[in-house]
Amino acid sequence: DCFDNYITYRQWARRIATAMKATKGYDSTKIFIAYSGRNPHPDDSYGFTETMLGNGPDQLDFISLSGYLGSSLSYNPDVETLESELNFYKRTYPNIKRNLDGLKRTMDIDISLNGKQRPFYFYETAFTTDSYSKRFGQAIQLTDYLLSSMK
């Protein structure tokens, strides 16, 4: 399966994008090509970021990245609720910083390889998983992260 192998996925994604652009119904003003660049930090993206961005400026329109922070707000019955939440916030802020630093590097790589920076979006966040427990502090933290990514 091509989705279990990043090299195969890169090849598959290129073939699909080329095939889509060659169809009669393709309209570049209505259909945009985006590849999953995996994680915002290139070091955490299995070489995918550099490979996909290195395909040239016309190969894709958007950079699609995971905005997931890698922490879950789980309520382990063996851990006091307040301690569980405190640990979540302590673990998440370093992840936010790393992702934002990596996002800057991804943009720099795009500019250096292609002479332009493409728009990007996060295709998931902690709000899109069961680990989002609708806690106010969690919402503030994630909103701050998403707003910071737009700067």
Short mmCIF file of C-alpha atoms in Angstrom, two decimals:
data_model
loop_
_atom_site.label_atom_id
_atom_site.label_comp_id
_atom_site.label_asym_id
_atom_site.label_seq_id
_atom_site.Cartn_x
_atom_site.Cartn_y
_atom_site.Cartn_z
CA ASP A 1 0.00 0.00 0.00
CA CYS A 2 1.49 3.34 -1.04
CA PHE A 3 0.29 5.12 2.10
CA ASP A 4 2.53 2.99 4.32
CA ASN A 5 5.71 3.91 2.44
CA TYR A 6 6.72 7.57 2.09
CA ILE A 7 8.86 7.04 -1.01
CA THR A 8 6.02 5.22 -2.75
CA TYR A 9 3.56 7.86 -1.56
CA ARG A 10 5.69 10.66 -3.04
CA GLN A 11 5.75 8.89 -6.39
CA TRP A 12 2.02 8.18 -6.25
CA ALA A 13 1.20 11.79 -5.31
CA ARG A 14 3.23 13.11 -8.26
CA ARG A 15 1.50 10.73 -10.69
CA ILE A 16 -1.96 11.69 -9.42
CA ALA A 17 -1.21 15.43 -9.59
CA THR A 18 0.14 15.11 -13.14
CA ALA A 19 -2.87 13.04 -14.21
CA MET A 20 -5.32 15.52 -12.62
CA LYS A 21 -3.69 18.49 -14.31
CA ALA A 22 -3.85 16.71 -17.67
CA THR A 23 -7.60 16.08 -17.55
CA LYS A 24 -10.10 18.11 -19.54
CA GLY A 25 -11.96 19.12 -16.36
CA TYR A 26 -8.93 20.52 -14.54
CA ASP A 27 -9.31 24.23 -13.86
CA SER A 28 -6.41 25.76 -11.95
CA THR A 29 -8.69 28.52 -10.64
CA LYS A 30 -10.98 25.97 -8.96
CA ILE A 31 -8.83 22.92 -8.22
CA PHE A 32 -5.71 23.21 -6.10
CA ILE A 33 -3.07 20.54 -5.64
CA ALA A 34 -1.75 19.95 -2.11
CA TYR A 35 0.48 17.17 -0.82
CA SER A 36 0.66 16.11 2.78
CA GLY A 37 4.03 17.38 3.95
CA ARG A 38 3.52 15.44 7.18
CA ASN A 39 4.79 17.44 10.16
CA PRO A 40 5.60 21.18 10.20
CA HIS A 41 9.22 20.49 11.15
CA PRO A 42 11.19 19.08 8.19
CA ASP A 43 13.25 16.89 10.53
CA ASP A 44 10.02 15.10 11.51
CA SER A 45 8.73 14.63 7.97
CA TYR A 46 10.73 11.62 6.77
CA GLY A 47 12.42 13.64 3.99
CA PHE A 48 9.02 14.36 2.54
CA THR A 49 9.11 18.16 2.81
CA GLU A 50 12.29 18.62 0.80
CA THR A 51 11.30 16.01 -1.78
CA MET A 52 7.83 17.42 -2.43
CA LEU A 53 8.95 21.04 -2.42
CA GLY A 54 11.86 20.13 -4.69
CA ASN A 55 9.48 19.10 -7.47
CA GLY A 56 9.35 22.66 -8.77
CA PRO A 57 7.07 25.61 -8.19
CA ASP A 58 4.31 24.36 -10.48
CA GLN A 59 3.97 20.87 -9.03
CA LEU A 60 1.74 21.84 -6.11
CA ASP A 61 -0.30 24.85 -5.06
CA PHE A 62 -0.49 24.44 -1.28
CA ILE A 63 1.61 22.87 1.44
CA SER A 64 -0.59 20.71 3.64
CA LEU A 65 0.83 19.93 7.08
CA SER A 66 -0.29 18.18 10.21
CA GLY A 67 -1.06 20.70 12.94
CA TYR A 68 -1.38 17.96 15.55
CA LEU A 69 0.68 18.66 18.64
CA GLY A 70 1.47 15.09 19.62
CA SER A 71 -0.07 15.28 23.08
CA SER A 72 -3.32 13.97 24.32
CA LEU A 73 -5.38 15.15 27.23
CA SER A 74 -6.21 11.77 28.61
CA TYR A 75 -7.69 11.26 31.99
CA ASN A 76 -5.83 8.35 33.44
CA PRO A 77 -7.72 7.33 36.58
CA ASP A 78 -4.38 6.79 38.34
CA VAL A 79 -3.40 10.44 37.82
CA GLU A 80 -5.14 13.31 39.55
CA THR A 81 -7.17 15.36 37.01
CA LEU A 82 -5.36 18.64 37.71
CA GLU A 83 -1.97 16.93 37.35
CA SER A 84 -3.04 15.34 34.07
CA GLU A 85 -4.02 18.73 32.63
CA LEU A 86 -0.88 20.42 33.91
CA ASN A 87 1.28 17.74 32.30
CA PHE A 88 -0.61 18.17 29.02
CA TYR A 89 0.11 21.91 28.93
CA LYS A 90 3.76 21.41 29.92
CA ARG A 91 4.24 18.87 27.08
CA THR A 92 2.37 20.86 24.46
CA TYR A 93 4.21 24.20 24.56
CA PRO A 94 7.58 22.72 23.51
CA ASN A 95 5.73 20.97 20.64
CA ILE A 96 4.17 24.27 19.59
CA LYS A 97 7.57 25.96 19.54
CA ARG A 98 9.16 23.12 17.57
CA ASN A 99 6.32 23.08 15.03
CA LEU A 100 6.44 26.86 14.54
CA ASP A 101 10.24 26.78 14.14
CA GLY A 102 9.83 23.92 11.67
CA LEU A 103 7.14 25.80 9.78
CA LYS A 104 9.57 28.69 9.32
CA ARG A 105 12.20 26.24 8.03
CA THR A 106 9.65 24.70 5.64
CA MET A 107 8.86 28.16 4.26
CA ASP A 108 12.57 28.93 3.90
CA ILE A 109 13.10 25.63 2.04
CA ASP A 110 10.21 26.44 -0.29
CA ILE A 111 11.63 29.88 -1.06
CA SER A 112 15.16 28.58 -1.58
CA LEU A 113 14.06 25.73 -3.89
CA ASN A 114 11.28 27.52 -5.78
CA GLY A 115 11.73 31.25 -5.37
CA LYS A 116 8.35 31.60 -3.70
CA GLN A 117 6.46 30.63 -0.59
CA ARG A 118 3.26 28.74 -1.17
CA PRO A 119 0.24 29.00 1.08
CA PHE A 120 -0.16 26.23 3.62
CA TYR A 121 -2.80 24.83 5.89
CA PHE A 122 -2.95 22.38 8.75
CA TYR A 123 -5.07 19.40 7.80
CA GLU A 124 -5.58 18.35 11.41
CA THR A 125 -5.17 19.65 14.94
CA ALA A 126 -5.82 18.34 18.42
CA PHE A 127 -9.43 19.48 17.92
CA THR A 128 -9.89 16.81 15.27
CA THR A 129 -9.14 13.88 17.54
CA ASP A 130 -10.84 12.29 20.51
CA SER A 131 -8.09 13.75 22.72
CA TYR A 132 -9.76 17.17 22.48
CA SER A 133 -11.64 17.25 25.75
CA LYS A 134 -13.27 20.66 25.32
CA ARG A 135 -11.20 22.25 28.05
CA PHE A 136 -10.93 26.05 27.97
CA GLY A 137 -7.16 26.02 28.50
CA GLN A 138 -6.74 23.53 25.69
CA ALA A 139 -8.77 25.76 23.36
CA ILE A 140 -6.71 28.86 24.25
CA GLN A 141 -3.46 27.00 23.71
CA LEU A 142 -4.48 25.61 20.33
CA THR A 143 -5.97 28.91 19.17
CA ASP A 144 -2.71 30.67 20.08
CA TYR A 145 -0.80 28.03 18.11
CA LEU A 146 -2.99 28.35 15.02
CA LEU A 147 -2.90 32.16 15.10
CA SER A 148 0.88 32.12 15.55
CA SER A 149 1.22 29.85 12.53
CA MET A 150 -0.42 32.53 10.38
CA LYS A 151 2.10 35.25 11.25
#
